[in-house]
CSV table of C-alpha atoms in Angstrom, one decimal:
chain,number,residue,atom,x,y,z
A,1,MET,CA,6.7,26.2,-27.0
A,2,ALA,CA,9.2,23.4,-27.5
A,3,GLU,CA,12.0,25.8,-26.7
A,4,GLN,CA,10.4,26.6,-23.3
A,5,ALA,CA,9.8,23.0,-22.5
A,6,THR,CA,13.5,22.0,-23.2
A,7,GLY,CA,14.8,24.7,-20.8
A,8,MET,CA,15.7,27.4,-23.4
A,9,ARG,CA,14.8,30.7,-21.9
A,10,SER,CA,12.6,33.5,-23.3
A,11,GLY,CA,12.7,37.0,-21.9
A,12,ALA,CA,9.5,36.5,-19.9
A,13,GLU,CA,10.0,32.9,-18.8
A,14,PRO,CA,10.2,32.4,-15.1
A,15,ALA,CA,10.9,28.7,-15.1
A,16,ARG,CA,12.3,25.8,-17.0
A,17,ILE,CA,10.2,22.7,-17.5
A,18,TRP,CA,11.1,19.1,-18.4
A,19,CYS,CA,9.8,15.6,-17.7
A,20,VAL,CA,11.3,12.3,-16.3
A,21,GLY,CA,9.9,8.8,-15.6
A,22,ASP,CA,8.7,7.4,-12.3
A,23,TRP,CA,12.1,6.0,-11.2
A,24,ALA,CA,13.8,9.3,-10.2
A,25,ARG,CA,13.7,11.5,-7.1
A,26,ILE,CA,15.0,15.0,-7.4
A,27,ASP,CA,16.4,17.2,-4.6
A,28,PRO,CA,14.4,20.4,-4.6
A,29,LEU,CA,17.2,22.6,-3.5
A,30,THR,CA,20.0,21.5,-5.8
A,31,GLY,CA,18.3,19.8,-8.7
A,32,ARG,CA,20.4,16.7,-8.2
A,33,VAL,CA,18.9,13.4,-9.3
A,34,LEU,CA,18.9,11.1,-6.3
A,35,GLU,CA,19.8,7.4,-6.6
A,36,SER,CA,21.4,8.1,-10.0
A,37,ASP,CA,24.6,9.2,-11.5
A,38,ILE,CA,22.9,10.7,-14.6
A,39,PRO,CA,23.6,14.5,-14.8
A,40,PRO,CA,20.5,16.6,-14.7
A,41,ASP,CA,21.5,18.4,-17.8
A,42,THR,CA,21.3,15.1,-19.7
A,43,LEU,CA,17.9,14.3,-18.4
A,44,ARG,CA,16.6,17.7,-19.2
A,45,GLN,CA,17.3,17.1,-22.9
A,46,SER,CA,16.2,13.5,-23.1
A,47,ASN,CA,15.5,10.4,-21.1
A,48,GLU,CA,13.5,7.2,-21.4
A,49,ILE,CA,10.2,9.0,-21.7
A,50,TRP,CA,11.2,12.6,-22.6
A,51,ASP,CA,12.2,14.0,-26.0
A,52,GLY,CA,13.1,17.6,-25.1
A,53,GLY,CA,13.7,18.6,-28.7
A,54,HIS,CA,10.0,18.0,-29.5
A,55,ALA,CA,8.6,18.7,-26.0
A,56,LEU,CA,7.2,15.1,-26.0
A,57,VAL,CA,6.5,12.5,-23.4
A,58,VAL,CA,6.0,9.0,-24.6
A,59,LEU,CA,4.3,6.4,-22.5
A,60,LYS,CA,3.4,2.8,-23.3
A,61,GLY,CA,1.2,0.4,-21.3
A,62,VAL,CA,-1.6,-2.2,-21.3
A,63,ARG,CA,-5.2,-1.6,-20.4
A,64,ASN,CA,-6.1,-1.5,-16.7
A,65,GLU,CA,-2.6,-0.3,-15.9
A,66,PHE,CA,-1.4,2.9,-14.2
A,67,LEU,CA,1.5,4.7,-15.8
A,68,SER,CA,3.4,7.5,-14.1
A,69,PHE,CA,5.8,10.3,-14.9
A,70,GLN,CA,7.0,13.6,-13.3
A,71,ILE,CA,7.0,17.2,-14.4
A,72,VAL,CA,10.0,19.1,-13.2
A,73,ILE,CA,9.6,22.9,-12.9
A,74,GLU,CA,12.9,24.8,-12.2
A,75,ALA,CA,12.9,28.4,-11.1
A,76,LEU,CA,14.9,30.8,-13.2
A,77,GLU,CA,13.7,34.4,-12.4
A,78,SER,CA,10.5,35.1,-10.5
A,79,GLY,CA,10.3,31.9,-8.5
A,80,LEU,CA,7.7,29.2,-8.5
A,81,ARG,CA,4.5,30.9,-7.2
A,82,ASP,CA,1.0,30.9,-8.7
A,83,LEU,CA,1.6,28.0,-11.1
A,84,PHE,CA,-1.1,25.6,-12.5
A,85,VAL,CA,-1.1,22.4,-14.5
A,86,SER,CA,-3.8,21.0,-16.7
A,87,ALA,CA,-4.3,18.3,-19.2
A,88,GLN,CA,-6.5,18.0,-22.3
A,89,ASP,CA,-8.4,14.9,-23.1
A,90,LEU,CA,-6.4,12.2,-24.8
A,91,GLU,CA,-7.5,11.8,-28.4
A,92,GLY,CA,-7.0,8.6,-30.5
A,93,PRO,CA,-9.2,5.7,-31.5
A,94,ALA,CA,-11.4,7.0,-28.7
A,95,ARG,CA,-11.4,9.9,-26.3
A,96,LEU,CA,-9.9,9.4,-22.8
A,97,ASP,CA,-11.3,11.8,-20.3
A,98,ALA,CA,-8.4,13.5,-18.6
A,99,ALA,CA,-10.5,14.7,-15.7
A,100,ARG,CA,-11.2,11.1,-14.8
A,101,HIS,CA,-8.0,9.3,-15.9
A,102,VAL,CA,-5.2,11.8,-15.2
A,103,GLN,CA,-4.3,12.7,-11.6
A,104,PHE,CA,-1.8,15.2,-10.4
A,105,PHE,CA,0.1,15.1,-7.1
A,106,ARG,CA,2.4,17.7,-5.7
A,107,GLU,CA,5.6,16.1,-4.3
A,108,ILE,CA,6.2,17.0,-0.7
A,109,TYR,CA,9.7,17.1,0.6
A,110,LEU,CA,10.9,15.6,3.9
A,111,PRO,CA,14.3,16.2,5.6
A,112,LEU,CA,16.8,13.4,5.5
A,113,ASP,CA,20.5,13.5,6.3
A,114,GLY,CA,20.7,17.3,6.0
A,115,GLY,CA,18.9,17.4,2.6
A,116,MET,CA,15.4,17.3,1.3
A,117,VAL,CA,13.9,14.1,-0.3
A,118,PRO,CA,10.5,14.0,-2.0
A,119,ASP,CA,8.2,11.3,-0.8
A,120,ALA,CA,4.6,12.2,0.1
A,121,LEU,CA,2.3,12.9,-2.8
A,122,TRP,CA,-0.3,15.6,-2.1
A,123,PRO,CA,-3.4,15.2,-4.3
A,124,MET,CA,-4.1,18.2,-6.4
A,125,ASP,CA,-7.9,18.4,-7.0
A,126,THR,CA,-8.3,19.5,-10.6
A,127,GLY,CA,-12.0,20.3,-10.1
A,128,GLY,CA,-13.0,18.7,-13.4
A,129,SER,CA,-11.4,20.5,-16.3
A,130,ARG,CA,-10.0,23.4,-14.2
A,131,PRO,CA,-6.2,23.7,-13.8
A,132,ALA,CA,-4.7,22.3,-10.6
A,133,SER,CA,-2.7,24.7,-8.4
A,134,ILE,CA,0.9,23.5,-8.1
A,135,THR,CA,2.1,25.9,-5.4
A,136,ASP,CA,0.8,28.0,-2.7
A,137,PRO,CA,2.6,31.1,-1.2
A,138,ASP,CA,2.2,29.8,2.4
A,139,ARG,CA,3.3,26.1,1.8
A,140,GLY,CA,6.3,24.1,0.8
A,141,PRO,CA,10.0,24.2,1.5
A,142,SER,CA,11.5,27.7,1.7
A,143,GLU,CA,12.8,28.9,-1.6
A,144,PRO,CA,13.0,25.6,-3.4
A,145,HIS,CA,15.1,25.4,-6.5
A,146,LEU,CA,12.3,23.4,-8.1
A,147,VAL,CA,8.9,21.8,-7.7
A,148,VAL,CA,7.9,18.4,-9.1
A,149,VAL,CA,4.4,17.2,-10.1
A,150,TRP,CA,3.8,13.5,-10.1
A,151,VAL,CA,1.3,12.4,-12.8
A,152,ASP,CA,-0.7,9.2,-12.8
A,153,VAL,CA,-2.4,8.2,-16.1
A,154,TYR,CA,-4.8,5.3,-15.9
A,155,ILE,CA,-5.6,3.2,-19.0
A,156,PRO,CA,-9.2,2.0,-18.7
A,157,LYS,CA,-10.0,-1.6,-19.5
A,158,ALA,CA,-12.6,-0.9,-22.3
A,159,ILE,CA,-10.5,1.6,-24.3
A,160,PRO,CA,-9.5,0.5,-27.9
A,161,PRO,CA,-5.7,-0.1,-28.3
A,162,GLY,CA,-3.8,2.5,-30.3
A,163,VAL,CA,-2.0,5.8,-30.0
A,164,TYR,CA,-3.5,8.7,-28.0
A,165,GLU,CA,-2.2,12.2,-27.5
A,166,SER,CA,-2.8,15.1,-25.1
A,167,VAL,CA,-1.4,18.5,-24.5
A,168,PHE,CA,-0.3,19.3,-20.9
A,169,ARG,CA,0.0,22.9,-20.0
A,170,ILE,CA,1.8,24.8,-17.2
A,171,SER,CA,0.4,28.3,-16.8
A,172,HIS,CA,0.6,31.3,-14.5
A,173,ARG,CA,-2.2,32.6,-12.3
A,174,GLY,CA,-2.6,35.6,-14.7
A,175,GLY,CA,-3.4,33.2,-17.6
A,176,TYR,CA,0.1,33.4,-19.1
A,177,ARG,CA,0.9,30.0,-20.7
A,178,LEU,CA,4.3,29.2,-19.4
A,179,SER,CA,4.9,25.9,-21.3
A,180,GLU,CA,3.2,23.0,-22.9
A,181,PHE,CA,4.2,19.6,-24.1
A,182,THR,CA,2.6,16.6,-25.7
A,183,VAL,CA,1.9,13.3,-24.0
A,184,ARG,CA,1.8,10.4,-26.4
A,185,LEU,CA,0.2,7.2,-25.0
A,186,GLU,CA,0.5,3.9,-26.8
A,187,VAL,CA,-2.2,1.5,-25.5
A,188,LEU,CA,-1.3,-2.1,-26.2
A,189,GLU,CA,-3.8,-4.9,-26.7
A,190,PRO,CA,-3.5,-7.0,-23.4
A,191,THR,CA,-5.5,-6.1,-20.3
A,192,LEU,CA,-4.0,-6.4,-16.8
A,193,PRO,CA,-6.4,-8.6,-14.8
A,194,ASP,CA,-8.2,-7.1,-11.8
A,195,SER,CA,-7.1,-10.0,-9.6
A,196,VAL,CA,-3.5,-10.2,-8.3
A,197,SER,CA,-1.1,-13.2,-8.6
A,198,LEU,CA,1.0,-11.9,-5.7
A,199,ASP,CA,-0.9,-10.8,-2.6
A,200,THR,CA,0.4,-7.7,-0.9
A,201,ILE,CA,-0.7,-6.7,2.6
A,202,LEU,CA,-0.1,-3.1,3.8
A,203,MET,CA,-0.6,-3.6,7.6
A,204,SER,CA,-1.3,-1.2,10.4
A,205,ASP,CA,-0.4,-2.7,13.8
A,206,GLY,CA,-1.8,0.2,15.8
A,207,PRO,CA,-5.1,1.7,16.7
A,208,VAL,CA,-7.0,3.6,14.1
A,209,ARG,CA,-7.5,7.2,15.4
A,210,THR,CA,-9.8,8.2,12.6
A,211,GLN,CA,-13.4,8.2,11.7
A,212,PRO,CA,-14.8,5.0,10.0
A,213,PHE,CA,-15.1,6.7,6.6
A,214,THR,CA,-11.4,7.8,6.8
A,215,GLU,CA,-10.3,4.2,7.6
A,216,ARG,CA,-12.3,3.1,4.5
A,217,GLU,CA,-10.2,5.5,2.4
A,218,PHE,CA,-7.0,3.6,3.4
A,219,HIS,CA,-8.5,0.4,2.2
A,220,ARG,CA,-9.5,2.1,-1.1
A,221,ALA,CA,-6.1,3.6,-1.6
A,222,ALA,CA,-4.5,0.2,-1.2
A,223,HIS,CA,-6.9,-1.4,-3.5
A,224,ALA,CA,-6.1,1.2,-6.2
A,225,HIS,CA,-2.4,0.2,-5.7
A,226,ARG,CA,-3.1,-3.5,-6.2
A,227,SER,CA,-2.7,-4.2,-2.5
A,228,THR,CA,-4.8,-5.0,0.6
A,229,PHE,CA,-4.8,-2.8,3.5
A,230,ALA,CA,-5.1,-4.6,6.7
A,231,ILE,CA,-5.5,-3.6,10.4
A,232,HIS,CA,-4.4,-6.3,12.7
A,233,PRO,CA,-7.3,-6.4,15.2
A,234,LEU,CA,-5.2,-7.1,18.4
A,235,LEU,CA,-2.6,-5.1,20.2
A,236,PRO,CA,0.5,-6.8,21.7
A,237,ASP,CA,-1.2,-6.7,25.2
A,238,GLY,CA,-4.0,-8.8,23.9
A,239,SER,CA,-6.6,-5.9,23.8
A,240,LEU,CA,-8.9,-5.6,20.8
A,241,LEU,CA,-9.1,-2.5,18.8
A,242,GLN,CA,-12.4,-0.8,19.2
A,243,GLY,CA,-15.0,-2.4,17.0
A,244,ALA,CA,-12.6,-4.9,15.6
A,245,ALA,CA,-14.6,-7.9,16.9
A,246,PRO,CA,-18.2,-8.6,17.7
A,247,VAL,CA,-19.4,-8.4,21.3
A,248,LEU,CA,-19.8,-11.8,22.9
A,249,ARG,CA,-22.2,-13.0,25.6
A,250,GLY,CA,-22.1,-16.0,27.9
A,251,VAL,CA,-19.2,-18.2,28.9
A,252,GLY,CA,-18.3,-21.8,28.4
A,253,ASP,CA,-20.9,-23.8,26.5
A,254,ARG,CA,-23.2,-20.8,26.5
A,255,ILE,CA,-20.8,-18.4,24.8
A,256,SER,CA,-22.0,-16.8,21.5
A,257,VAL,CA,-21.9,-13.7,19.4
A,258,ALA,CA,-24.3,-11.1,20.8
A,259,SER,CA,-24.6,-9.1,17.6
A,260,TRP,CA,-22.9,-9.0,14.2
A,261,THR,CA,-24.4,-5.6,13.2
A,262,GLN,CA,-21.6,-3.2,13.9
A,263,TRP,CA,-18.9,-5.7,12.7
A,264,ASP,CA,-20.8,-6.3,9.5
A,265,GLU,CA,-21.3,-2.5,8.8
A,266,ARG,CA,-17.6,-1.8,9.3
A,267,PHE,CA,-16.1,-4.8,7.4
A,268,GLY,CA,-18.8,-6.1,5.2
A,269,PRO,CA,-18.1,-3.6,2.3
A,270,LEU,CA,-14.5,-4.7,2.3
A,271,LEU,CA,-15.4,-8.4,2.2
A,272,ASP,CA,-18.0,-8.2,-0.5
A,273,GLY,CA,-16.1,-5.5,-2.6
A,274,SER,CA,-18.8,-2.9,-2.6
A,275,ALA,CA,-16.4,-0.4,-0.9
A,276,PHE,CA,-14.4,-0.5,-4.2
A,277,HIS,CA,-17.1,-0.5,-6.8
A,278,ASP,CA,-15.9,2.8,-8.4
A,279,LEU,CA,-12.2,2.0,-8.4
A,280,PRO,CA,-10.3,0.7,-11.5
A,281,ARG,CA,-10.3,-3.0,-10.2
A,282,GLY,CA,-14.0,-2.8,-9.5
A,283,SER,CA,-15.8,-4.6,-6.7
A,284,LEU,CA,-13.1,-7.1,-6.1
A,285,PRO,CA,-13.0,-7.7,-2.3
A,286,VAL,CA,-9.9,-7.6,-0.1
A,287,SER,CA,-7.8,-10.7,-0.7
A,288,ARG,CA,-6.8,-11.3,2.9
A,289,PHE,CA,-8.5,-10.4,6.2
A,290,PHE,CA,-7.3,-10.8,9.7
A,291,LEU,CA,-9.9,-12.4,12.1
A,292,PRO,CA,-9.8,-11.1,15.7
A,293,PHE,CA,-8.5,-14.2,17.4
A,294,GLY,CA,-5.8,-14.0,20.0
A,295,LEU,CA,-4.7,-15.3,23.3
A,296,ASP,CA,-7.4,-13.2,25.1
A,297,TYR,CA,-10.2,-13.4,22.5
A,298,PRO,CA,-12.6,-15.0,22.4
A,299,SER,CA,-11.5,-16.8,25.6
A,300,SER,CA,-9.5,-15.2,28.4
A,301,PHE,CA,-5.9,-16.3,28.7
A,302,ARG,CA,-6.7,-16.9,32.4
A,303,HIS,CA,-8.3,-20.2,31.1
A,304,TRP,CA,-5.3,-21.2,29.1
A,305,GLY,CA,-4.9,-25.0,29.0
A,306,THR,CA,-8.4,-25.7,30.2
A,307,ASP,CA,-11.4,-27.3,28.4
A,308,GLN,CA,-13.2,-23.9,28.7
A,309,TYR,CA,-10.5,-22.2,26.7
A,310,GLU,CA,-10.7,-24.8,23.9
A,311,LEU,CA,-14.5,-24.8,23.9
A,312,GLU,CA,-14.9,-21.0,23.8
A,313,ASN,CA,-12.4,-20.7,20.9
A,314,ARG,CA,-13.9,-23.5,18.9
A,315,THR,CA,-17.5,-22.2,19.4
A,316,ILE,CA,-16.8,-18.6,18.4
A,317,LEU,CA,-14.6,-19.5,15.4
A,318,THR,CA,-17.3,-21.8,14.1
A,319,GLU,CA,-19.8,-19.0,14.4
A,320,PHE,CA,-17.4,-16.8,12.4
A,321,ILE,CA,-17.0,-19.3,9.7
A,322,TYR,CA,-20.8,-19.9,9.3
A,323,HIS,CA,-21.6,-16.2,9.4
A,324,ILE,CA,-19.0,-15.6,6.7
A,325,ALA,CA,-20.5,-18.3,4.6
A,326,GLN,CA,-24.1,-17.0,5.2
A,327,LYS,CA,-23.0,-13.5,4.0
A,328,GLY,CA,-21.4,-15.0,0.9
A,329,TRP,CA,-17.9,-13.6,1.7
A,330,ILE,CA,-16.1,-16.5,0.1
A,331,GLU,CA,-13.5,-14.7,-2.0
A,332,PRO,CA,-11.2,-13.4,0.8
A,333,THR,CA,-8.8,-15.6,2.7
A,334,PHE,CA,-9.4,-15.2,6.4
A,335,ILE,CA,-6.2,-15.2,8.6
A,336,ILE,CA,-5.6,-16.1,12.3
A,337,ARG,CA,-2.3,-14.7,13.4
A,338,TYR,CA,-1.2,-14.9,17.0
A,339,GLN,CA,0.7,-11.8,18.1
A,340,SER,CA,2.6,-12.4,21.3
A,341,ALA,CA,6.2,-11.8,22.4
A,342,LYS,CA,7.8,-12.0,25.9
A,343,ARG,CA,9.5,-8.7,25.3
A,344,TYR,CA,6.2,-7.0,25.4
A,345,GLY,CA,5.7,-8.1,29.0
A,346,PHE,CA,2.1,-9.3,28.7
A,347,TYR,CA,2.3,-13.0,28.0
A,348,PRO,CA,5.0,-15.7,28.8
A,349,LEU,CA,5.1,-16.9,25.2
A,350,ASP,CA,6.9,-16.0,22.0
A,351,LEU,CA,4.3,-16.8,19.4
A,352,GLU,CA,6.0,-14.4,16.9
A,353,ASP,CA,9.2,-15.9,15.7
A,354,PRO,CA,9.0,-18.8,18.2
A,355,VAL,CA,12.3,-20.2,19.6
A,356,ASP,CA,11.7,-22.2,22.8
A,357,GLU,CA,10.1,-25.6,23.0
A,358,ALA,CA,7.3,-24.1,25.2
A,359,ASP,CA,6.4,-21.6,22.4
A,360,ILE,CA,6.3,-24.3,19.8
A,361,GLU,CA,4.0,-26.5,21.9
A,362,ALA,CA,1.7,-23.6,22.6
A,363,LEU,CA,1.4,-22.9,18.8
A,364,LEU,CA,0.7,-26.6,18.1
A,365,SER,CA,-1.9,-26.5,20.8
A,366,LEU,CA,-3.6,-23.4,19.3
A,367,ALA,CA,-3.5,-25.0,15.9
A,368,ALA,CA,-5.1,-28.2,17.1
A,369,ILE,CA,-7.9,-26.1,18.7
A,370,MET,CA,-8.6,-24.0,15.6
A,371,ARG,CA,-8.2,-26.4,12.8
A,372,THR,CA,-11.5,-28.2,12.9
A,373,PRO,CA,-13.7,-25.1,13.1
A,374,MET,CA,-11.6,-23.4,10.4
A,375,GLN,CA,-12.6,-26.2,8.1
A,376,SER,CA,-16.3,-26.4,9.2
A,377,HIS,CA,-17.6,-24.8,6.0
A,378,PRO,CA,-16.1,-25.8,2.6
A,379,GLY,CA,-16.8,-22.4,1.1
A,380,VAL,CA,-14.8,-20.4,3.5
A,381,HIS,CA,-11.0,-20.3,3.3
A,382,ALA,CA,-9.3,-19.7,6.6
A,383,ILE,CA,-5.6,-20.2,7.4
A,384,LEU,CA,-3.2,-20.0,10.3
A,385,TRP,CA,-0.3,-17.5,9.9
A,386,LEU,CA,3.0,-17.7,11.6
A,387,ASP,CA,5.8,-15.0,11.8
A,388,TYR,CA,8.8,-17.2,11.3
A,389,ALA,CA,12.4,-16.0,12.1
A,390,VAL,CA,15.3,-17.5,10.1
A,391,ARG,CA,17.9,-18.3,12.7
A,392,GLU,CA,20.5,-21.0,13.3
A,393,ASN,CA,18.8,-24.3,13.5
A,394,SER,CA,15.4,-22.7,12.7
A,395,GLY,CA,14.8,-25.4,10.2
A,396,ALA,CA,14.0,-27.7,13.1
A,397,THR,CA,11.3,-25.3,14.3
A,398,LEU,CA,9.8,-25.2,10.8
A,399,GLU,CA,9.7,-29.0,10.5
A,400,LYS,CA,7.7,-29.1,13.8
A,401,LEU,CA,5.2,-26.5,12.7
A,402,ARG,CA,4.9,-26.9,9.0
A,403,ASP,CA,2.0,-29.4,9.2
A,404,SER,CA,0.0,-27.1,11.5
A,405,PHE,CA,0.4,-23.7,9.9
A,406,ASP,CA,-0.5,-22.5,6.4
A,407,VAL,CA,1.6,-19.3,6.0
A,408,PHE,CA,5.2,-18.7,7.1
A,409,ALA,CA,6.1,-15.0,7.0
A,410,ILE,CA,9.9,-14.6,6.9
A,411,HIS,CA,11.9,-11.4,7.0
A,412,ALA,CA,12.7,-10.3,3.5
A,413,GLU,CA,16.4,-9.8,4.2
A,414,LYS,CA,16.8,-13.3,5.6
A,415,GLY,CA,16.3,-16.9,4.6
A,416,LEU,CA,15.4,-16.3,1.0
A,417,ASP,CA,16.6,-19.7,0.0
A,418,ASP,CA,14.2,-21.5,2.5
A,419,PRO,CA,11.2,-21.5,0.1
A,420,GLU,CA,13.3,-23.1,-2.6
A,421,ARG,CA,14.7,-25.7,-0.1
A,422,ILE,CA,11.6,-26.9,1.6
A,423,GLY,CA,8.6,-25.2,0.0
A,424,ALA,CA,7.7,-28.3,-2.0
A,425,LYS,CA,7.3,-30.5,1.1
A,426,LYS,CA,3.8,-29.2,1.9
A,427,ASP,CA,1.2,-27.0,0.3
A,428,PHE,CA,1.9,-24.0,2.5
A,429,GLU,CA,2.8,-20.5,1.6
A,430,PHE,CA,6.0,-18.5,2.2
A,431,TRP,CA,5.5,-14.8,2.5
A,432,LEU,CA,8.0,-12.0,2.8
A,433,ARG,CA,7.9,-9.5,5.7
A,434,CYS,CA,9.2,-6.4,4.1
A,435,PRO,CA,10.6,-3.5,6.0
A,436,THR,CA,9.3,0.0,5.4
A,437,GLY,CA,12.7,1.6,5.2
A,438,GLY,CA,11.1,5.0,5.0
A,439,VAL,CA,12.3,8.0,3.0
A,440,ALA,CA,15.8,6.5,2.9
A,441,ASP,CA,14.7,3.4,1.0
A,442,THR,CA,15.2,3.5,-2.7
A,443,PHE,CA,12.6,3.2,-5.4
A,444,GLN,CA,14.5,0.2,-6.7
A,445,ASN,CA,14.3,-1.7,-3.3
A,446,VAL,CA,10.6,-1.3,-3.1
A,447,HIS,CA,10.1,-2.0,-6.8
A,448,ASP,CA,12.1,-5.2,-6.6
A,449,TYR,CA,10.2,-7.0,-3.8
A,450,PRO,CA,7.6,-8.4,-6.2
A,451,TRP,CA,10.3,-9.6,-8.5
A,452,ILE,CA,12.2,-11.3,-5.6
A,453,ALA,CA,9.0,-13.0,-4.6
A,454,TRP,CA,8.2,-14.2,-8.1
A,455,GLN,CA,11.6,-15.6,-8.7
A,456,ARG,CA,11.5,-17.6,-5.4
A,457,ASN,CA,7.9,-18.9,-5.6
A,458,ILE,CA,6.9,-16.8,-2.7
A,459,ARG,CA,3.1,-16.3,-2.4
A,460,GLY,CA,2.9,-12.8,-0.8
A,461,LEU,CA,4.4,-9.6,0.6
A,462,CYS,CA,3.6,-8.1,4.0
A,463,PHE,CA,4.6,-4.6,4.8
A,464,GLN,CA,4.2,-3.9,8.5
A,465,ASN,CA,3.5,-0.5,10.2
A,466,THR,CA,2.7,1.1,6.9
A,467,VAL,CA,0.7,4.0,8.3
A,468,ASP,CA,1.7,7.1,10.3
A,469,TRP,CA,-1.6,7.7,12.1
A,470,THR,CA,-0.6,10.4,14.5
A,471,ASN,CA,1.8,12.8,12.6
A,472,GLY,CA,0.0,13.5,9.4
A,473,VAL,CA,1.9,15.0,6.5
A,474,SER,CA,0.7,18.1,4.8
A,475,PRO,CA,2.5,20.8,2.7
A,476,GLY,CA,2.5,23.0,5.9
A,477,SER,CA,4.4,20.4,8.0
A,478,VAL,CA,7.3,19.5,5.7
A,479,GLY,CA,9.7,21.1,8.1
A,480,SER,CA,9.2,18.5,10.7
A,481,GLU,CA,12.1,16.1,11.3
A,482,ARG,CA,11.5,12.7,9.9
A,483,GLU,CA,14.3,10.2,9.2
A,484,SER,CA,12.0,7.4,8.1
A,485,SER,CA,8.4,7.2,7.0
A,486,PRO,CA,5.7,4.5,6.2
A,487,LEU,CA,4.1,3.9,2.9
A,488,PHE,CA,1.0,5.9,3.9
A,489,TYR,CA,0.7,9.2,5.7
A,490,TYR,CA,-2.4,10.3,7.5
A,491,SER,CA,-3.3,13.9,7.0
A,492,ARG,CA,-6.2,15.9,8.4
A,493,SER,CA,-5.6,19.4,7.2
A,494,GLU,CA,-7.4,22.7,6.9
A,495,SER,CA,-7.5,22.2,3.1
A,496,GLY,CA,-10.2,19.5,3.6
A,497,LEU,CA,-8.2,16.4,3.1
A,498,ASP,CA,-8.9,13.8,5.8
A,499,GLY,CA,-7.3,10.5,4.9
A,500,PRO,CA,-4.4,8.9,3.2
A,501,VAL,CA,-1.6,10.6,1.5
A,502,VAL,CA,0.4,8.0,-0.4
A,503,SER,CA,4.1,7.9,-0.8
A,504,MET,CA,6.2,7.8,-3.9
A,505,ARG,CA,7.5,4.4,-2.7
A,506,LEU,CA,4.0,3.0,-2.8
A,507,LYS,CA,3.8,4.0,-6.4
A,508,ALA,CA,7.1,2.2,-7.0
A,509,LEU,CA,5.6,-0.9,-5.3
A,510,ARG,CA,2.6,-0.7,-7.6
A,511,ARG,CA,4.8,-0.5,-10.6
A,512,GLY,CA,6.7,-3.7,-9.5
A,513,LEU,CA,3.3,-5.5,-8.9
A,514,GLN,CA,2.0,-4.5,-12.3
């Protein structure tokens, strides 16, 4: 069996099987290892997790951590059809149930620069102890040189430390055992905390074209990757996403929330953590949540600069703060972020990345309106967020706004020295706005963002436009042209999957966060 796993052929063997860590991406047509100069032949024999001579994968981690590796299956004779993968329970100081703690994903390949790059991870339902199908005759790139299975192994918090072993098998539909290898897992004494020291927001700036239960799955997927999924509730034209804010009644000094029922049903499980009760980090609520306040909610922008505008904003924000306190949702931090840019053509203000004096004055005016009601209940933490562009002389803008805003979100590729230079002047937070470079972005780039933030005393990461809501990825659509992609895909397929398909880059981000 070791001979088959290391790539040595037998007369009946249709494929060569080996393993590699979670840092590599492999071209399915050529077998070339992307983003690395290491020859594939070298990796087949041995690499940082793989001992080909003994058909052995060695993993090491702490409790409450996800570890990942990849199984590479290369075609030799009869192709890559009708293959299955399975894992036995991990045996050691205790038994680790493979059906609950080992998850398989088929890597889906997307076109880029004339080649094929793996990125989307299609979940393979093992159905308990049954093997998971790796391939389907009607799916996948035409005549690939290889297929790769991504494996997540979760180490539960309560398991005793020690060495655990399992046998993983690749088999043919007819029951022929193609190959098997041992996975040795060394569980160390520490336990990774459920809470995070670096907040990471995976944002969707567009409308949600899914059912509520599907939206919830995006929140759950982010939670499982030590992040917070966040839908910004207002569009650039000032309109609210459907259901993102409670309906109001009255105007002026008679304005109030008509009913909280639908808003609470949609967002309450995120704010109290009950939406995540069965996930590894437990019922820990979202760390950050955007409140639906903008230039046209709760007061119409037609009243800008009037006493009515100020009164309506303060009244409704006070109601929000007291409702949140009454519900006991005191763990999340609630964010007010004004989204307005002249280039959109809806408002005469640049409140994102402000430049002009009029924009700065408008932000100062909004901050003055909102600050008192934000602090109306000591148990609720609410902050003002500003997207801040690092430009020439932008330090002067920051000096004017730093006493009124709590978070300054700067572009990751610019101004990384600013937090070190002025961050100690006030107890505010710098965040990085990280680009989603898509398939072309390297694992290393995504993995390194948490390290960059940690080195520079930056409080959080914000990835914008992280979801492709309209063009879902499924194994049947891999031929579509796509030069860049977000961290999540949305798929609604005939196979029954309705919800998020995570990217390999999101796995790399989780590794960096862990």
